[in-house]
Short mmCIF file of C-alpha atoms in Angstrom, two decimals:
data_model
loop_
_atom_site.label_atom_id
_atom_site.label_comp_id
_atom_site.label_asym_id
_atom_site.label_seq_id
_atom_site.Cartn_x
_atom_site.Cartn_y
_atom_site.Cartn_z
CA MET A 1 0.17 0.11 -0.12
CA GLN A 2 1.05 3.52 -0.62
CA LYS A 3 -0.15 6.37 1.71
CA HIS A 4 -0.74 9.94 1.41
CA SER A 5 -2.47 12.05 4.10
CA LEU A 6 -4.24 15.45 4.45
CA SER A 7 -5.30 17.33 7.17
CA TYR A 8 -8.90 16.62 8.33
CA ARG A 9 -9.53 20.35 7.81
CA GLU A 10 -8.51 19.82 4.24
CA THR A 11 -11.31 17.36 3.33
CA ASN A 12 -13.90 19.53 4.05
CA TYR A 13 -15.76 16.80 5.62
CA PHE A 14 -15.54 17.29 9.14
CA THR A 15 -17.12 19.98 11.41
CA ALA A 16 -15.75 22.85 12.86
CA VAL A 17 -15.67 21.54 16.81
CA ILE A 18 -13.46 18.50 15.32
CA THR A 19 -11.08 20.35 13.10
CA ASP A 20 -10.85 22.85 15.69
CA TYR A 21 -10.18 20.43 18.46
CA LEU A 22 -7.56 18.89 16.34
CA ASP A 23 -5.68 22.36 16.10
CA GLN A 24 -6.17 22.65 19.54
CA LYS A 25 -8.08 26.02 19.12
CA GLU A 26 -8.64 28.02 22.43
CA ASN A 27 -12.25 27.80 21.65
CA VAL A 28 -12.46 23.81 22.28
CA LYS A 29 -9.50 23.52 25.15
CA PRO A 30 -12.34 24.13 28.10
CA PHE A 31 -14.13 21.01 27.01
CA TYR A 32 -11.37 18.28 27.32
CA GLU A 33 -8.78 17.40 29.66
CA LEU A 34 -5.70 16.24 27.68
CA PHE A 35 -4.88 16.12 24.06
CA PRO A 36 -3.74 12.71 22.56
CA THR A 37 0.00 13.06 22.47
CA LEU A 38 2.44 10.37 23.82
CA ASP A 39 3.64 12.58 26.62
CA ASN A 40 -0.14 13.25 27.72
CA PHE A 41 -0.78 9.79 27.98
CA GLY A 42 1.79 9.42 30.83
CA LYS A 43 -0.48 11.84 32.74
CA GLN A 44 -3.44 10.13 32.06
CA ILE A 45 -2.10 6.90 33.28
CA THR A 46 -1.37 8.42 36.71
CA SER A 47 -5.02 10.26 36.69
CA LYS A 48 -6.57 7.33 35.91
CA GLN A 49 -4.83 4.70 38.25
CA GLU A 50 -5.35 7.03 41.33
CA ASN A 51 -9.04 7.63 40.56
CA TYR A 52 -9.96 3.74 39.51
CA ASN A 53 -8.04 1.93 42.33
CA ALA A 54 -9.76 4.74 44.94
CA ALA A 55 -13.12 3.56 43.49
CA GLY A 56 -12.52 -0.47 43.95
CA GLY A 57 -10.52 -0.83 41.00
CA GLY A 58 -9.57 -4.55 42.05
CA GLU A 59 -13.24 -5.71 42.55
CA LYS A 60 -13.81 -4.30 39.11
CA ARG A 61 -11.30 -5.74 37.44
CA THR A 62 -12.14 -9.22 38.96
CA ALA A 63 -15.81 -8.70 37.92
CA LEU A 64 -14.50 -7.48 34.36
CA ILE A 65 -12.60 -10.33 33.95
CA ASN A 66 -15.12 -13.18 35.20
CA VAL A 67 -17.38 -11.60 32.49
CA LEU A 68 -15.19 -11.50 29.58
CA GLU A 69 -14.20 -15.45 30.50
CA GLU A 70 -17.92 -16.29 30.44
CA GLN A 71 -18.57 -14.35 27.01
CA TYR A 72 -15.23 -15.89 25.75
CA ARG A 73 -16.12 -19.47 26.78
CA ASP A 74 -17.48 -20.40 23.54
CA LEU A 75 -15.14 -18.61 21.14
CA GLN A 76 -11.66 -19.66 19.80
CA THR A 77 -9.70 -17.12 21.77
CA SER A 78 -6.14 -16.33 20.36
CA GLU A 79 -3.39 -16.41 22.74
CA ALA A 80 -2.86 -12.63 22.25
CA THR A 81 -6.56 -12.13 23.44
CA ALA A 82 -6.22 -14.49 26.24
CA LYS A 83 -3.21 -12.83 27.51
CA ASN A 84 -4.85 -9.35 27.43
CA ILE A 85 -7.70 -10.72 29.52
CA ALA A 86 -5.54 -12.09 32.24
CA LEU A 87 -3.62 -9.06 32.21
CA LEU A 88 -6.58 -6.89 33.18
CA ALA A 89 -6.01 -8.39 36.49
CA ASN A 90 -3.04 -6.18 36.91
CA ASP A 91 -3.36 -2.87 38.10
CA LYS A 92 -0.88 -1.37 35.58
CA THR A 93 -2.75 -2.46 32.55
CA PHE A 94 -5.20 -0.25 31.11
CA THR A 95 -7.52 -0.19 28.07
CA VAL A 96 -8.08 2.07 25.20
CA THR A 97 -11.74 1.87 24.05
CA THR A 98 -13.75 2.11 21.00
CA GLY A 99 -17.39 1.62 20.76
CA HIS A 100 -19.62 0.43 17.72
CA GLN A 101 -22.94 -0.68 16.71
CA LEU A 102 -23.71 -4.04 16.15
CA ASN A 103 -24.25 -3.51 12.21
CA LEU A 104 -24.82 -6.14 9.81
CA PHE A 105 -21.60 -7.91 8.81
CA THR A 106 -19.79 -4.65 10.38
CA GLY A 107 -21.86 -2.36 8.39
CA PRO A 108 -19.57 0.58 6.92
CA LEU A 109 -15.82 0.39 6.36
CA TYR A 110 -14.89 2.51 9.43
CA PHE A 111 -15.90 -0.17 11.89
CA LEU A 112 -12.86 -1.57 10.67
CA TYR A 113 -10.94 1.67 11.15
CA LYS A 114 -11.85 2.27 14.61
CA ILE A 115 -10.60 -0.99 15.89
CA VAL A 116 -7.29 -0.82 13.84
CA THR A 117 -6.58 2.81 15.51
CA ALA A 118 -7.39 1.02 19.09
CA ILE A 119 -4.91 -2.01 18.33
CA ASN A 120 -2.17 0.73 17.06
CA LEU A 121 -2.62 2.84 19.78
CA ALA A 122 -2.43 -0.02 22.26
CA ALA A 123 1.23 -0.88 20.62
CA ASP A 124 2.28 2.38 20.57
CA LEU A 125 1.69 2.84 24.13
CA LYS A 126 3.32 0.10 25.03
CA LYS A 127 6.46 1.10 23.30
CA ALA A 128 6.33 4.50 24.95
CA TYR A 129 5.56 3.16 28.38
CA PRO A 130 6.97 -0.53 28.65
CA GLU A 131 6.13 -0.84 32.20
CA TYR A 132 2.65 -0.87 31.74
CA ASN A 133 0.08 -3.01 29.66
CA PHE A 134 -2.77 -1.53 27.19
CA VAL A 135 -5.30 -3.67 25.84
CA PRO A 136 -7.38 -2.41 22.73
CA LEU A 137 -11.18 -3.09 23.46
CA TYR A 138 -14.05 -2.84 21.53
CA TRP A 139 -17.28 -2.00 23.24
CA MET A 140 -20.38 -3.66 21.86
CA ALA A 141 -23.24 -1.60 21.97
CA THR A 142 -25.74 -4.07 22.55
CA GLU A 143 -28.11 -1.87 24.42
CA ASP A 144 -28.87 0.33 21.64
CA HIS A 145 -32.26 -0.18 20.13
CA ASP A 146 -32.31 1.26 16.69
CA PHE A 147 -32.92 -1.54 14.04
CA GLU A 148 -32.92 0.55 11.05
CA GLU A 149 -29.52 1.72 11.67
CA ILE A 150 -27.77 -1.70 11.82
CA SER A 151 -29.86 -3.74 9.65
CA PHE A 152 -28.00 -3.62 6.11
CA PHE A 153 -25.04 -3.34 4.56
CA HIS A 154 -23.61 -2.02 0.94
CA LEU A 155 -21.85 -4.19 -1.70
CA HIS A 156 -21.17 -3.40 -5.49
CA GLY A 157 -23.65 -0.65 -5.02
CA LYS A 158 -26.60 -2.88 -3.67
CA LYS A 159 -28.04 -2.96 -0.43
CA PHE A 160 -28.17 -6.12 1.54
CA GLN A 161 -31.12 -5.66 4.08
CA TRP A 162 -32.32 -7.86 6.99
CA ASN A 163 -36.19 -8.63 7.21
CA PRO A 164 -36.62 -10.46 10.39
CA PRO A 165 -39.79 -12.48 10.14
CA ASP A 166 -41.27 -11.38 13.45
CA SER A 167 -40.59 -7.51 13.59
CA GLU A 168 -42.28 -7.56 17.02
CA LYS A 169 -38.53 -9.02 18.25
CA THR A 170 -36.62 -5.93 17.14
CA GLY A 171 -38.19 -3.41 19.74
CA GLY A 172 -35.74 -4.01 22.66
CA PRO A 173 -32.05 -3.81 22.99
CA VAL A 174 -30.16 -5.04 19.50
CA GLY A 175 -27.88 -7.20 21.12
CA GLU A 176 -30.76 -9.65 22.36
CA PHE A 177 -32.41 -9.41 18.66
CA PRO A 178 -32.76 -13.22 17.65
CA THR A 179 -30.75 -13.90 13.98
CA GLU A 180 -34.13 -15.12 12.06
CA GLY A 181 -34.03 -14.17 8.52
CA LEU A 182 -30.62 -14.00 7.79
CA GLN A 183 -30.53 -16.80 5.75
CA ASP A 184 -31.98 -14.74 2.84
CA VAL A 185 -29.29 -11.99 3.26
CA PHE A 186 -26.58 -14.97 3.16
CA GLU A 187 -28.12 -16.35 0.14
CA LEU A 188 -28.12 -13.24 -1.66
CA PHE A 189 -24.56 -12.20 -0.72
CA SER A 190 -23.03 -15.60 -1.42
CA ALA A 191 -24.73 -14.93 -5.20
CA GLU A 192 -23.09 -11.84 -5.22
CA ILE A 193 -19.64 -12.37 -4.32
CA GLY A 194 -19.15 -15.78 -6.21
CA ASN A 195 -16.73 -18.55 -5.68
CA SER A 196 -12.91 -17.12 -5.09
CA LYS A 197 -10.92 -18.24 -2.19
CA ASN A 198 -11.69 -14.65 -0.58
CA ALA A 199 -15.42 -14.97 -1.22
CA GLU A 200 -15.23 -18.25 0.43
CA GLN A 201 -13.82 -17.04 3.31
CA LEU A 202 -16.51 -14.29 3.51
CA LYS A 203 -19.16 -16.87 3.45
CA ILE A 204 -17.76 -18.72 6.00
CA TRP A 205 -17.44 -15.84 8.53
CA PHE A 206 -21.25 -14.66 7.36
CA GLU A 207 -22.59 -18.21 7.75
CA LYS A 208 -20.85 -19.16 11.09
CA ALA A 209 -21.71 -15.41 12.71
CA TYR A 210 -25.13 -15.11 11.82
CA LEU A 211 -26.62 -18.71 11.01
CA GLN A 212 -24.91 -20.44 13.98
CA HIS A 213 -25.30 -17.97 16.51
CA GLU A 214 -28.85 -17.09 18.30
CA ASN A 215 -28.53 -13.62 18.84
CA LEU A 216 -26.86 -10.38 17.24
CA ALA A 217 -24.51 -9.73 20.27
CA ASP A 218 -22.97 -13.32 19.90
CA ALA A 219 -22.83 -13.16 16.14
CA THR A 220 -20.81 -9.59 16.20
CA ARG A 221 -18.66 -10.87 18.58
CA TYR A 222 -17.52 -13.67 16.78
CA LEU A 223 -17.03 -11.88 13.64
CA ALA A 224 -15.05 -9.16 15.18
CA ASN A 225 -13.08 -12.01 16.92
CA GLU A 226 -12.58 -13.66 13.81
CA LEU A 227 -11.03 -10.49 11.93
CA PHE A 228 -8.75 -8.99 14.75
CA GLY A 229 -8.38 -11.74 17.52
CA GLU A 230 -5.11 -12.24 16.54
CA GLU A 231 -4.11 -8.91 17.06
CA GLY A 232 -5.31 -9.03 21.12
CA LEU A 233 -8.60 -7.51 20.73
CA VAL A 234 -10.61 -7.76 23.78
CA ILE A 235 -14.39 -7.72 22.68
CA LEU A 236 -17.13 -6.63 25.67
CA ASP A 237 -20.81 -6.69 26.13
CA ALA A 238 -21.32 -4.77 29.37
CA HIS A 239 -24.82 -5.25 29.50
CA ARG A 240 -24.24 -7.55 32.45
CA PRO A 241 -25.44 -7.06 36.31
CA GLU A 242 -21.98 -8.14 37.64
CA LEU A 243 -20.75 -4.89 36.14
CA LYS A 244 -23.82 -2.71 36.43
CA ARG A 245 -23.88 -2.92 39.94
CA PHE A 246 -20.85 -0.44 40.13
CA PHE A 247 -22.80 2.18 38.24
CA THR A 248 -25.81 2.10 40.34
CA PRO A 249 -24.76 4.85 42.43
CA TYR A 250 -24.95 7.05 39.22
CA VAL A 251 -27.74 5.43 38.23
CA LYS A 252 -29.66 6.71 41.41
CA GLU A 253 -28.02 9.94 41.10
CA GLU A 254 -29.26 10.33 37.37
CA LEU A 255 -32.97 9.39 38.36
CA PHE A 256 -33.11 11.49 41.68
CA GLN A 257 -31.25 14.50 41.06
CA GLN A 258 -30.74 14.65 37.12
CA LEU A 259 -27.23 14.21 37.22
CA SER A 260 -25.93 14.70 33.65
CA PHE A 261 -29.19 17.17 32.65
CA ARG A 262 -27.78 19.63 35.12
CA ASN A 263 -23.95 19.36 33.75
CA VAL A 264 -24.56 18.78 30.18
CA LYS A 265 -27.02 21.58 29.20
CA GLU A 266 -24.80 24.19 30.78
CA THR A 267 -21.80 22.76 28.74
CA SER A 268 -23.89 22.32 25.68
CA GLU A 269 -24.94 25.99 26.11
CA THR A 270 -21.26 26.93 26.16
CA LEU A 271 -20.67 25.08 22.82
CA GLU A 272 -23.31 27.00 21.32
CA LYS A 273 -21.92 30.37 22.38
CA ASN A 274 -18.68 29.52 21.00
CA GLY A 275 -20.17 28.67 17.64
CA TYR A 276 -20.21 24.97 17.76
CA ALA A 277 -23.61 23.12 16.89
CA VAL A 278 -24.43 20.55 19.87
CA GLN A 279 -24.60 16.84 18.93
CA VAL A 280 -27.29 15.70 21.55
CA ASN A 281 -29.27 17.28 23.65
CA PRO A 282 -29.97 15.88 27.10
CA ARG A 283 -33.18 14.62 28.73
CA GLU A 284 -34.18 15.30 32.43
CA ILE A 285 -33.28 11.52 32.79
CA ASN A 286 -30.97 10.00 30.18
CA LEU A 287 -31.91 6.11 31.21
CA PHE A 288 -33.86 3.81 29.75
CA TYR A 289 -35.70 0.79 31.30
CA MET A 290 -35.09 -2.64 30.01
CA GLU A 291 -37.12 -6.09 29.95
CA GLN A 292 -37.16 -8.58 27.25
CA GLY A 293 -38.00 -7.34 24.03
CA LEU A 294 -38.20 -3.69 25.64
CA ARG A 295 -36.10 -0.67 26.04
CA GLU A 296 -37.90 2.52 26.75
CA ARG A 297 -37.00 5.89 28.41
CA ILE A 298 -37.81 6.77 32.19
CA ILE A 299 -39.64 9.87 32.84
CA GLU A 300 -40.46 11.54 35.81
CA LYS A 301 -43.46 13.49 36.56
CA ASP A 302 -44.89 14.88 40.19
CA GLY A 303 -42.55 12.40 42.16
CA LYS A 304 -43.49 9.64 40.25
CA PHE A 305 -41.52 7.44 37.44
CA PHE A 306 -42.94 6.07 34.26
CA VAL A 307 -41.80 4.18 31.37
CA HIS A 308 -42.70 6.00 28.08
CA GLU A 309 -45.53 4.64 26.35
CA GLN A 310 -45.79 1.55 28.68
CA GLU A 311 -48.26 0.42 31.73
CA ILE A 312 -45.03 0.47 33.95
CA SER A 313 -44.68 2.90 37.14
CA TRP A 314 -42.78 3.25 40.25
CA THR A 315 -42.61 5.59 43.35
CA ARG A 316 -39.08 6.28 44.37
CA GLU A 317 -38.86 3.93 47.07
CA GLU A 318 -39.67 1.37 44.51
CA LEU A 319 -37.48 2.32 41.73
CA GLU A 320 -34.44 2.62 44.14
CA LYS A 321 -34.89 -0.66 45.34
CA LEU A 322 -35.39 -1.93 42.04
CA VAL A 323 -32.25 -0.49 40.82
CA ASP A 324 -30.37 -2.39 43.55
CA GLU A 325 -31.76 -5.72 42.74
CA HIS A 326 -31.88 -5.41 39.00
CA PRO A 327 -29.20 -2.78 37.94
CA GLU A 328 -29.13 -4.65 34.44
CA ARG A 329 -32.65 -3.24 33.92
CA PHE A 330 -31.31 0.03 33.59
CA SER A 331 -29.80 1.25 30.53
CA PRO A 332 -27.69 4.55 29.68
CA ASN A 333 -28.69 6.46 26.36
CA VAL A 334 -25.90 8.16 24.43
CA LEU A 335 -24.90 10.66 26.94
CA LEU A 336 -24.60 8.53 29.94
CA ARG A 337 -23.02 5.47 28.39
CA PRO A 338 -19.57 6.82 28.21
CA LEU A 339 -19.68 7.90 32.18
CA TYR A 340 -20.69 3.96 32.46
CA GLU A 341 -17.47 2.76 30.39
CA GLU A 342 -15.23 4.84 32.27
CA VAL A 343 -16.50 3.73 35.54
CA ILE A 344 -16.18 -0.18 35.26
CA LEU A 345 -12.90 0.11 32.71
CA PRO A 346 -9.69 1.18 33.44
CA ASN A 347 -9.43 3.26 30.71
CA LEU A 348 -7.25 5.94 29.01
CA CYS A 349 -8.76 6.83 25.71
CA TYR A 350 -11.91 6.56 24.06
CA ILE A 351 -11.50 6.42 20.31
CA GLY A 352 -14.41 7.51 18.09
CA GLY A 353 -15.43 9.22 14.79
CA GLY A 354 -16.39 12.88 14.57
CA GLY A 355 -20.06 12.66 15.25
CA GLU A 356 -18.74 10.59 18.78
CA LEU A 357 -16.44 13.33 20.07
CA ALA A 358 -18.65 15.95 19.63
CA TYR A 359 -20.90 14.29 22.23
CA TRP A 360 -18.09 13.34 24.58
CA LEU A 361 -17.09 17.28 24.35
CA GLN A 362 -20.24 17.99 25.90
CA LEU A 363 -19.62 15.77 28.71
CA LYS A 364 -16.29 17.24 30.60
CA ALA A 365 -18.24 19.10 33.49
CA LEU A 366 -20.60 15.78 34.11
CA PHE A 367 -17.14 13.81 34.69
CA GLU A 368 -16.07 16.39 37.04
CA SER A 369 -19.21 16.58 38.94
CA VAL A 370 -18.98 12.83 39.89
CA LYS A 371 -15.08 12.92 40.11
CA VAL A 372 -14.53 10.23 37.51
CA THR A 373 -11.22 10.82 35.31
CA PHE A 374 -12.00 12.09 32.03
CA PRO A 375 -10.41 10.13 29.04
CA ILE A 376 -8.37 11.30 26.28
CA LEU A 377 -10.18 11.45 23.31
CA LEU A 378 -8.75 10.66 20.19
CA LEU A 379 -10.23 10.86 16.44
CA ARG A 380 -10.31 7.31 14.93
CA ASN A 381 -8.24 7.15 11.78
CA SER A 382 -10.10 7.56 8.77
CA VAL A 383 -9.38 6.49 5.15
CA LEU A 384 -9.98 6.66 1.58
CA LEU A 385 -9.22 3.28 -0.33
CA GLN A 386 -8.55 3.55 -3.94
CA SER A 387 -7.12 1.14 -6.47
CA LYS A 388 -3.82 1.62 -8.22
CA LYS A 389 -6.19 1.85 -11.49
CA GLN A 390 -8.42 4.32 -9.79
CA ASP A 391 -5.20 6.28 -8.65
CA GLN A 392 -3.44 6.16 -12.49
CA LYS A 393 -7.06 7.63 -13.31
CA ARG A 394 -6.96 10.45 -11.07
CA GLN A 395 -3.44 11.31 -12.00
CA LYS A 396 -4.07 10.72 -15.96
CA LEU A 397 -7.10 13.45 -15.13
CA ASN A 398 -4.74 15.84 -13.48
CA ILE A 399 -6.32 15.57 -9.97
CA SER A 400 -4.63 16.32 -7.00
CA LEU A 401 -5.53 14.27 -3.94
CA GLN A 402 -7.15 17.43 -2.15
CA GLU A 403 -9.10 18.25 -5.00
CA LEU A 404 -10.99 14.95 -4.84
CA PHE A 405 -12.66 16.09 -1.96
CA LEU A 406 -14.34 19.02 -3.43
CA LYS A 407 -17.76 18.98 -4.06
CA PRO A 408 -18.36 17.39 -7.59
CA HIS A 409 -19.58 20.71 -9.32
CA GLU A 410 -16.62 22.71 -7.71
CA LEU A 411 -14.30 19.67 -8.99
CA ILE A 412 -16.01 19.68 -12.41
CA ASN A 413 -15.83 23.55 -12.60
CA ARG A 414 -12.46 23.69 -11.44
CA LYS A 415 -11.15 20.97 -14.12
CA VAL A 416 -12.87 22.30 -17.01
CA ARG A 417 -11.42 25.66 -16.62
CA LYS A 418 -7.84 23.91 -16.40
CA ILE A 419 -8.11 21.69 -19.17
CA SER A 420 -10.12 24.44 -21.29
CA ASN A 421 -8.29 26.29 -24.23
CA ILE A 422 -10.52 29.35 -23.60
CA ASP A 423 -9.91 31.21 -20.29
CA ILE A 424 -13.86 31.04 -18.57
CA ASP A 425 -12.82 32.89 -15.41
CA PHE A 426 -14.00 36.51 -15.55
CA SER A 427 -12.69 37.46 -12.41
CA PRO A 428 -10.32 40.03 -14.24
CA GLN A 429 -13.38 41.64 -16.01
CA LYS A 430 -15.48 41.67 -12.78
CA GLU A 431 -12.47 43.57 -11.04
CA HIS A 432 -12.14 46.03 -14.05
CA LEU A 433 -15.81 46.72 -13.73
CA VAL A 434 -15.83 47.36 -10.17
CA GLU A 435 -12.88 49.63 -10.56
CA GLN A 436 -14.75 51.36 -13.58
CA PHE A 437 -17.98 51.74 -11.39
CA SER A 438 -16.16 53.06 -8.49
CA GLY A 439 -15.46 56.02 -10.74
CA LEU A 440 -18.63 57.02 -11.19
CA TYR A 441 -19.67 56.71 -7.69
CA GLU A 442 -16.96 59.46 -7.08
CA LEU A 443 -18.92 61.30 -9.94
CA ALA A 444 -22.23 60.93 -8.45
CA GLU A 445 -20.96 62.08 -5.15
CA GLN A 446 -19.64 65.54 -6.63
CA THR A 447 -22.71 66.19 -8.84
CA ASP A 448 -26.00 64.56 -7.74
CA LYS A 449 -25.95 62.24 -5.07
CA SER A 450 -29.49 61.12 -5.91
CA PHE A 451 -27.91 59.13 -8.95
CA LEU A 452 -25.97 56.66 -6.35
CA ASN A 453 -28.91 54.15 -6.43
CA ALA A 454 -28.92 54.28 -10.05
CA VAL A 455 -25.15 53.60 -10.49
CA LYS A 456 -25.54 50.86 -8.21
CA ALA A 457 -28.41 49.36 -9.71
CA GLN A 458 -26.28 49.44 -13.11
CA GLU A 459 -23.35 47.87 -11.47
CA VAL A 460 -25.29 45.04 -10.04
CA LYS A 461 -26.84 44.46 -13.63
CA GLN A 462 -23.78 44.53 -15.35
CA LEU A 463 -22.10 42.17 -12.86
CA LYS A 464 -24.95 39.69 -13.05
CA GLY A 465 -24.80 39.81 -16.85
CA LEU A 466 -21.02 38.86 -16.73
CA GLU A 467 -21.78 35.80 -14.29
CA HIS A 468 -24.65 34.64 -16.44
CA LEU A 469 -22.18 34.91 -19.52
CA GLU A 470 -19.33 32.94 -17.72
CA LYS A 471 -21.97 30.31 -16.57
CA ARG A 472 -23.15 29.81 -20.16
CA LEU A 473 -19.83 29.59 -21.57
CA LEU A 474 -18.83 27.08 -18.92
CA LYS A 475 -21.87 25.09 -19.53
CA ALA A 476 -20.89 25.14 -23.53
CA GLN A 477 -17.29 23.76 -22.60
CA LYS A 478 -18.46 21.28 -20.50
CA ARG A 479 -20.50 19.96 -23.27
CA LYS A 480 -17.16 20.28 -25.59
CA LEU A 481 -15.39 18.34 -22.96
CA GLU A 482 -17.90 15.86 -22.47
CA ASP A 483 -15.57 12.86 -22.14
CA GLU A 484 -13.21 14.40 -19.44
CA VAL A 485 -16.57 15.73 -17.39
CA SER A 486 -17.89 12.17 -17.42
CA ARG A 487 -14.69 10.52 -16.43
CA ILE A 488 -14.27 12.77 -13.47
CA ALA A 489 -17.56 12.70 -12.41
CA ALA A 490 -17.23 8.88 -12.84
CA LEU A 491 -14.03 8.42 -10.54
CA GLN A 492 -15.45 10.89 -7.93
CA GLN A 493 -18.70 8.73 -7.68
CA ASP A 494 -16.55 5.47 -7.29
CA LEU A 495 -14.26 6.97 -4.38
CA PHE A 496 -17.35 9.59 -2.90
CA PRO A 497 -20.65 6.96 -2.87
CA GLY A 498 -23.56 9.30 -2.84
CA LYS A 499 -21.26 12.34 -2.45
CA GLY A 500 -19.92 11.27 1.02
CA LEU A 501 -17.17 9.63 2.37
CA GLN A 502 -16.61 6.04 1.27
CA GLU A 503 -16.03 4.95 4.71
CA ARG A 504 -19.53 5.46 6.02
CA HIS A 505 -21.23 3.65 3.09
CA HIS A 506 -18.76 0.59 1.62
CA ASN A 507 -18.88 -2.67 3.49
CA PHE A 508 -15.34 -4.24 4.01
CA SER A 509 -16.36 -7.34 1.70
CA GLU A 510 -15.81 -5.33 -1.24
CA PHE A 511 -12.42 -4.74 -0.69
CA TYR A 512 -11.57 -7.92 1.09
CA LEU A 513 -13.12 -9.68 -2.11
CA GLU A 514 -9.97 -8.38 -4.07
CA TYR A 515 -7.60 -8.18 -1.62
CA GLY A 516 -8.20 -10.88 1.19
CA GLU A 517 -6.48 -10.67 4.54
CA HIS A 518 -3.93 -8.19 3.13
CA LEU A 519 -6.62 -5.91 3.60
CA VAL A 520 -6.26 -5.79 7.41
CA VAL A 521 -2.74 -6.61 7.67
CA GLY A 522 -2.30 -3.34 5.16
CA LEU A 523 -4.51 -1.17 7.47
CA LEU A 524 -2.47 -2.20 10.58
CA GLU A 525 0.70 -1.39 9.00
CA GLN A 526 0.04 1.88 7.53
CA LEU A 527 -2.48 3.46 9.90
CA ARG A 528 -0.96 5.74 12.72
CA PRO A 529 -3.38 6.79 15.43
CA LEU A 530 -1.47 9.97 16.78
CA ASP A 531 -0.81 11.13 13.31
CA LEU A 532 -4.21 12.78 13.04
CA LYS A 533 -4.29 12.85 9.29
CA PHE A 534 -6.64 11.74 6.69
CA ASP A 535 -5.14 8.72 4.86
CA ILE A 536 -5.60 7.99 1.03
CA LEU A 537 -4.42 4.38 0.77
CA SER A 538 -3.57 3.10 -2.66
CA LEU A 539 -3.84 -0.58 -2.74
#
């Protein structure tokens, strides 16, 4: 693989709060503790170790290992993963964590990039701090409940959609969804990919994951372990009472004192004052109630507590007792889940995409209020994969890597102007016209000021005329250069499906078919977590 990199700002695909965070702008500094550098990880180790140990770290580590050993019981566990699970007993062992939904067959490509970032960061930290241990951890979002977001993947421009025979079973947490109905997806997928060696491997993974496991959590764990187990990845489903009991004090504070609403609302208002869009708006209670097939938010009204759109209610005393007896029935939403992660894990860093880091930046005050160490926030690696053939087309069309990221009409207009033998840029004429009218404004000032509006109207009219003529000539030239325009458009559409980033659309199978195991190996070799660059890889 060959690698070229751009700054995230140059891509124009990332929000202001993320690009300003990466540039360490003053406006963003109040919303995080330590920026992701190797030196700062040393400070984070000290802070997390003291905080975690003071809050029963040894007991949490024991519970964490017991849960992981139970969850890996039926999996073929690699030596590297087994070693990492055992190392979690040591108070000099820390995790670096990424989380992701249980998308069908991993969903978009960035599932791989998240986990590769975590694996490579753990390796980099071990080199920098050899006296400590670092475990890459994938937190499965088993408690999410948005089936529509996870029920499909894209391959070869086609959408492979999972349609369960019993839609009533897709109303609770996604980890519990039965894998019924995926035989149909498997057959369509198998027919699409053919019978090459790499295709057969993909079929084995799909069949064993989804047709030989009863629920989505077990299927996803199997698949992630197959892809990254040899690299020591540890996969956790934290929807377990043994772990949630450590979170019960925070659940009670959320229920009865609106823990996150108070802190996050104020931070969100400050972010908006600084010119940034807020990713998530907090509710008064940021918890769901869960039973079999049910995950609905909890609402408080006049001192009594209800489950939204359900005939379930409690008094405060009843609810407090239920939290103690069944902590697994209480599920943090997107704003409270980060706190749950950091309470139960000896975690140093959370690795996420731009949207995830945007809502983490809303949470620092919440962490401070409950005296839990705020993690270092690391933007996951982002990648554009292009074949050698695509790269050759790009070079032949004389398109720079940075120009690839322009909006389609901007790129085409720019290239048409560049390859045309006619100069269709009327900027000099417009500047000359403005200069001419500045003289007319002076003349009107000296003679009759009532003519100023007439001069202005004429200036606007003539500038619009030039712009109209420029557009007509550009359109005519596009027709004349139709072949070049169509090739530019086709290349960009291939690399930016639906005018968006490839990593948010294509499934990894599209590239595994061509490159097999070299795909993951190449990503592990090329992606550097702390470079904080957008990478273009030529395969």
